[in-house]
Coordinates of N, CA and C in Angstrom, one line a residue:
X1 N 16.9 47.2 -29.9 CA 16.5 48.7 -29.6 C 17.6 48.9 -28.5
X2 N 18.0 50.1 -28.5 CA 18.9 50.7 -27.6 C 18.5 52.0 -26.9
X3 N 19.0 52.1 -25.8 CA 18.5 53.2 -24.7 C 19.8 53.7 -24.1
X4 N 20.2 55.1 -24.5 CA 21.4 55.5 -23.8 C 22.5 54.5 -23.8
X5 N 22.9 54.1 -24.9 CA 24.0 53.1 -25.2 C 23.9 51.8 -24.6
X6 N 22.6 51.3 -24.1 CA 22.5 50.1 -23.4 C 21.4 49.3 -24.1
X7 N 21.7 48.2 -24.4 CA 20.8 47.4 -25.2 C 19.6 46.9 -24.4
X8 N 18.3 47.1 -24.7 CA 17.3 47.0 -24.0 C 16.8 45.3 -24.2
X9 N 17.3 44.9 -25.4 CA 16.8 43.5 -25.8 C 17.4 42.5 -24.9
X10 N 16.5 41.8 -24.4 CA 17.1 40.6 -23.3 C 18.0 39.5 -24.1
X11 N 19.1 39.2 -23.6 CA 20.0 38.3 -24.3 C 19.3 36.9 -24.1
X12 N 19.3 36.2 -25.1 CA 18.9 34.8 -25.3 C 19.3 33.8 -24.4
X13 N 18.6 33.1 -23.5 CA 19.1 32.2 -22.4 C 19.5 31.1 -23.4
X14 N 20.9 30.6 -22.9 CA 21.8 29.6 -23.7 C 21.9 28.4 -22.6
X15 N 21.6 27.3 -23.3 CA 22.0 26.0 -22.5 C 23.5 25.9 -22.4
X16 N 23.9 25.3 -21.3 CA 25.3 25.0 -21.4 C 25.4 23.6 -21.6
X17 N 25.8 23.3 -22.8 CA 25.9 21.8 -23.0 C 27.1 21.1 -22.4
X18 N 27.2 19.8 -22.0 CA 28.4 19.1 -21.4 C 28.4 17.9 -21.9
X19 N 29.6 17.3 -22.6 CA 29.5 15.9 -22.9 C 29.4 14.9 -22.2
X20 N 28.6 14.0 -22.7 CA 28.2 12.8 -21.6 C 29.3 11.9 -21.4
X21 N 29.7 11.2 -21.8 CA 31.0 10.5 -21.5 C 32.1 11.4 -21.7
X22 N 32.8 11.6 -20.4 CA 33.9 12.7 -20.6 C 35.1 12.0 -20.3
X23 N 36.3 12.3 -20.9 CA 37.5 11.6 -20.4 C 38.2 12.7 -19.5
X24 N 38.3 12.1 -18.1 CA 39.0 13.0 -17.2 C 39.9 11.9 -16.4
X25 N 40.8 12.7 -15.4 CA 41.7 12.0 -14.8 C 40.8 11.0 -13.5
X26 N 41.1 9.9 -13.3 CA 40.7 9.2 -12.3 C 41.6 8.9 -11.2
X27 N 40.8 9.2 -9.9 CA 42.0 9.2 -8.6 C 42.1 8.0 -8.1
X28 N 41.4 6.9 -8.7 CA 41.1 5.6 -8.0 C 42.5 4.9 -7.9
X29 N 42.7 4.0 -7.0 CA 43.8 3.3 -6.8 C 44.3 2.5 -7.8
X30 N 43.6 2.0 -8.5 CA 43.6 1.3 -9.8 C 44.0 1.9 -11.0
X31 N 43.5 3.1 -11.4 CA 43.8 3.8 -12.7 C 44.7 4.9 -12.3
X32 N 44.6 5.8 -11.7 CA 45.7 6.9 -11.4 C 46.0 7.5 -13.0
X33 N 45.1 7.8 -14.1 CA 45.3 8.0 -15.3 C 43.9 8.6 -15.8
X34 N 43.9 9.0 -17.1 CA 42.9 9.4 -17.7 C 42.1 8.4 -18.3
X35 N 40.7 8.4 -17.9 CA 40.1 7.4 -18.5 C 38.4 8.1 -18.8
X36 N 37.4 7.2 -19.3 CA 36.3 7.6 -19.8 C 35.5 7.7 -18.5
X37 N 34.7 8.8 -18.2 CA 33.7 8.7 -16.9 C 32.4 8.9 -17.6
X38 N 31.5 8.5 -16.8 CA 30.1 8.7 -17.2 C 29.5 9.9 -16.3
X39 N 28.7 10.7 -16.9 CA 28.5 11.9 -16.1 C 27.0 11.9 -15.9
X40 N 26.7 12.4 -14.6 CA 25.3 12.6 -14.0 C 25.4 13.7 -13.3
X41 N 24.2 14.6 -13.3 CA 24.1 16.0 -12.6 C 23.5 15.5 -11.2
X42 N 24.3 16.0 -10.1 CA 24.2 15.7 -8.7 C 22.9 16.3 -8.2
X43 N 22.1 15.8 -7.4 CA 20.9 16.0 -6.9 C 20.9 16.0 -5.5
X44 N 20.4 16.9 -4.6 CA 20.5 16.7 -3.4 C 19.3 15.7 -2.7
X45 N 20.1 15.0 -1.9 CA 19.2 13.8 -1.4 C 18.0 14.3 -0.6
X46 N 17.0 13.6 0.0 CA 16.0 14.0 0.9 C 16.4 14.2 2.2
X47 N 16.2 15.4 3.0 CA 16.5 15.9 4.4 C 16.2 14.9 5.2
X48 N 17.0 14.2 6.2 CA 16.7 13.3 7.2 C 15.9 13.9 8.4
X49 N 14.9 13.2 8.9 CA 14.0 13.9 10.0 C 14.7 13.8 11.4
X50 N 15.8 12.8 11.3 CA 16.9 12.3 12.5 C 18.0 13.0 12.6
X51 N 18.3 14.1 11.8 CA 19.4 14.9 11.8 C 19.3 15.7 12.9
X52 N 20.3 15.9 13.7 CA 20.5 16.8 14.8 C 19.9 18.3 14.7
X53 N 20.3 18.8 13.9 CA 19.8 20.2 13.7 C 18.2 20.3 13.5
X54 N 17.7 19.2 12.8 CA 16.2 18.9 12.4 C 15.5 18.9 14.0
X55 N 16.0 17.8 14.7 CA 15.4 17.2 16.0 C 15.5 18.6 16.7
X56 N 16.4 19.6 16.7 CA 16.9 20.6 17.7 C 15.8 21.7 17.3
X57 N 15.7 21.8 16.0 CA 14.6 23.0 15.6 C 13.1 22.4 15.8
X58 N 12.7 21.2 15.7 CA 11.4 20.6 16.1 C 11.1 20.8 17.4
X59 N 11.9 20.6 18.4 CA 11.9 20.5 19.7 C 11.6 22.1 20.2
X60 N 12.2 23.0 19.5 CA 12.1 24.5 19.7 C 11.1 25.1 19.1
X61 N 10.4 24.4 18.1 CA 9.1 24.9 17.5 C 8.0 24.3 18.4
X62 N 8.1 23.3 19.1 CA 7.0 22.9 19.8 C 6.3 23.7 20.7
X63 N 5.0 23.3 20.8 CA 4.2 24.5 21.9 C 3.8 25.7 21.4
X64 N 3.3 26.7 22.1 CA 3.1 28.0 21.9 C 4.4 29.0 21.7
X65 N 4.1 29.9 21.0 CA 5.2 31.1 20.9 C 5.5 31.4 19.4
X66 N 4.9 30.7 18.5 CA 5.0 31.1 17.0 C 6.5 30.5 16.4
X67 N 6.8 31.2 15.5 CA 7.9 30.7 14.7 C 9.3 31.1 15.6
X68 N 10.2 30.5 15.9 CA 11.1 30.7 16.9 C 12.6 31.0 16.2
X69 N 12.8 30.6 14.9 CA 13.9 30.7 14.0 C 13.6 31.8 12.9
X70 N 14.7 32.3 12.5 CA 14.2 33.4 11.5 C 14.2 32.9 10.2
X71 N 13.0 33.2 9.3 CA 12.8 32.7 8.1 C 13.6 33.4 6.9
X72 N 14.4 33.0 6.1 CA 15.1 33.7 5.4 C 14.2 34.1 4.0
X73 N 14.3 35.4 3.7 CA 13.3 35.9 2.6 C 14.2 36.7 1.4
X74 N 15.3 37.2 2.0 CA 16.1 38.1 0.9 C 16.9 37.3 0.0
X75 N 16.4 36.2 -0.8 CA 17.1 35.7 -1.9 C 17.4 36.5 -2.8
X76 N 18.9 36.5 -3.1 CA 19.5 37.3 -4.1 C 19.9 36.5 -5.2
X77 N 20.2 35.3 -5.1 CA 21.0 34.3 -6.4 C 19.8 33.9 -7.2
X78 N 20.2 34.0 -8.6 CA 19.1 33.7 -9.5 C 19.5 32.3 -10.0
X79 N 20.7 31.8 -10.0 CA 21.3 30.4 -10.4 C 21.9 29.7 -9.3
X80 N 22.0 28.4 -9.4 CA 23.0 27.5 -8.6 C 24.2 27.2 -9.2
X81 N 25.1 26.5 -8.5 CA 26.1 25.9 -9.2 C 26.0 24.6 -9.4
X82 N 26.4 24.3 -10.6 CA 26.3 22.9 -11.1 C 27.2 21.9 -10.5
X83 N 26.8 20.8 -10.0 CA 27.9 19.9 -9.6 C 27.6 18.4 -10.3
X84 N 28.9 17.9 -10.9 CA 28.7 16.7 -11.8 C 29.1 15.5 -10.6
X85 N 28.5 14.5 -11.0 CA 29.0 13.1 -10.6 C 29.7 12.2 -11.6
X86 N 31.0 12.3 -11.6 CA 31.6 11.2 -12.6 C 32.0 9.9 -12.1
X87 N 31.6 8.9 -13.1 CA 32.0 7.5 -12.4 C 33.0 7.0 -13.5
X88 N 33.9 6.6 -12.9 CA 35.1 5.7 -13.9 C 34.3 4.6 -14.4
X89 N 34.6 4.4 -15.8 CA 34.1 3.2 -16.8 C 35.0 2.1 -16.1
X90 N 36.3 2.2 -15.8 CA 37.1 0.9 -15.5 C 37.0 0.5 -14.2
X91 N 37.4 1.6 -13.1 CA 37.2 1.1 -11.7 C 36.2 1.5 -10.7
X92 N 35.0 2.2 -11.6 CA 33.7 2.5 -10.9 C 34.0 3.5 -9.7
X93 N 35.1 4.1 -9.7 CA 35.0 5.1 -8.4 C 34.4 6.4 -8.9
X94 N 33.7 7.2 -8.0 CA 32.8 8.1 -8.3 C 33.3 9.5 -7.8
X95 N 33.6 10.5 -8.5 CA 34.1 11.8 -8.0 C 33.1 12.9 -8.3
X96 N 33.1 14.0 -7.7 CA 32.3 15.0 -7.8 C 33.2 16.3 -8.3
X97 N 32.7 16.9 -9.4 CA 33.3 18.3 -10.0 C 32.4 19.3 -9.8
X98 N 32.8 20.4 -9.5 CA 32.0 21.6 -9.5 C 32.2 22.4 -10.7
X99 N 30.9 23.1 -11.3 CA 31.1 23.9 -12.5 C 30.6 25.2 -11.9
X100 N 30.8 26.2 -12.8 CA 30.1 27.5 -12.4 C 29.1 27.7 -12.5
X101 N 28.4 28.6 -12.2 CA 26.9 29.4 -12.2 C 26.4 29.2 -13.6
X102 N 25.1 28.8 -13.8 CA 24.5 28.8 -15.0 C 22.8 28.5 -14.8
X103 N 22.2 29.3 -15.5 CA 20.7 29.0 -15.6 C 20.3 27.9 -16.1
X104 N 20.7 27.2 -17.2 CA 20.2 26.0 -17.8 C 21.3 25.3 -18.1
X105 N 21.5 24.0 -17.6 CA 22.3 23.1 -17.8 C 21.8 21.8 -18.7
X106 N 22.6 21.2 -19.5 CA 21.9 20.1 -20.1 C 23.1 19.2 -20.5
X107 N 23.1 18.0 -20.2 CA 24.1 16.5 -20.7 C 23.9 16.3 -22.2
X108 N 25.2 16.7 -23.0 CA 24.8 16.5 -24.5 C 25.0 14.9 -24.3
X109 N 24.1 14.0 -25.2 CA 24.3 12.9 -25.3 C 25.3 12.7 -26.4
X110 N 26.2 11.9 -26.3 CA 27.5 11.6 -27.4 C 27.6 10.1 -26.8
X111 N 27.2 9.2 -27.7 CA 27.6 8.1 -27.4 C 29.1 7.6 -27.4
X112 N 29.7 7.1 -26.6 CA 31.1 6.5 -26.6 C 31.2 5.0 -27.2
X113 N 32.2 4.4 -28.1 CA 32.4 3.4 -28.7 C 32.1 2.2 -27.5
X114 N 31.2 1.5 -27.7 CA 31.1 0.3 -26.9 C 30.4 0.5 -25.6
X115 N 29.9 1.7 -25.3 CA 29.2 2.1 -24.0 C 27.9 1.4 -24.2
X116 N 27.4 0.9 -22.7 CA 26.1 0.7 -22.9 C 25.3 0.9 -21.5
X117 N 24.4 1.5 -21.6 CA 23.5 2.2 -20.5 C 24.2 3.0 -19.6
X118 N 23.6 3.5 -18.4 CA 24.0 4.7 -17.5 C 25.0 4.1 -16.6
X119 N 25.4 5.0 -15.7 CA 26.4 4.5 -14.4 C 25.5 3.6 -13.5
X120 N 26.6 3.0 -12.6 CA 26.0 2.2 -11.9 C 25.6 2.6 -10.3
X121 N 24.8 3.5 -10.6 CA 24.3 4.0 -9.1 C 22.7 4.3 -9.0

């Protein structure tokens, strides 16, 4: 359907496929050339309770007085930038690559010749 020249039909959500073993430049001291890399999507690790910011925040929150620091509510972004972890199959050096924003990301499983299993992390 169209309203005043603007389509009212929601555009179908498309997956962003990414090749699983990817041939890209390796920065490792041994390689310094294009090699095959195993690809995994980067995930943020668990926040440490001993980090300086967390210790400072907890100390400030202690006792009476309610919430001491502002709590962010005005979230504007609907997507996150995808970060990939690439591991060289020859020298095992890991590098990270930033991609553009997308709502749905998927690693396309394309088996390379002679590859076994996942990355070594």
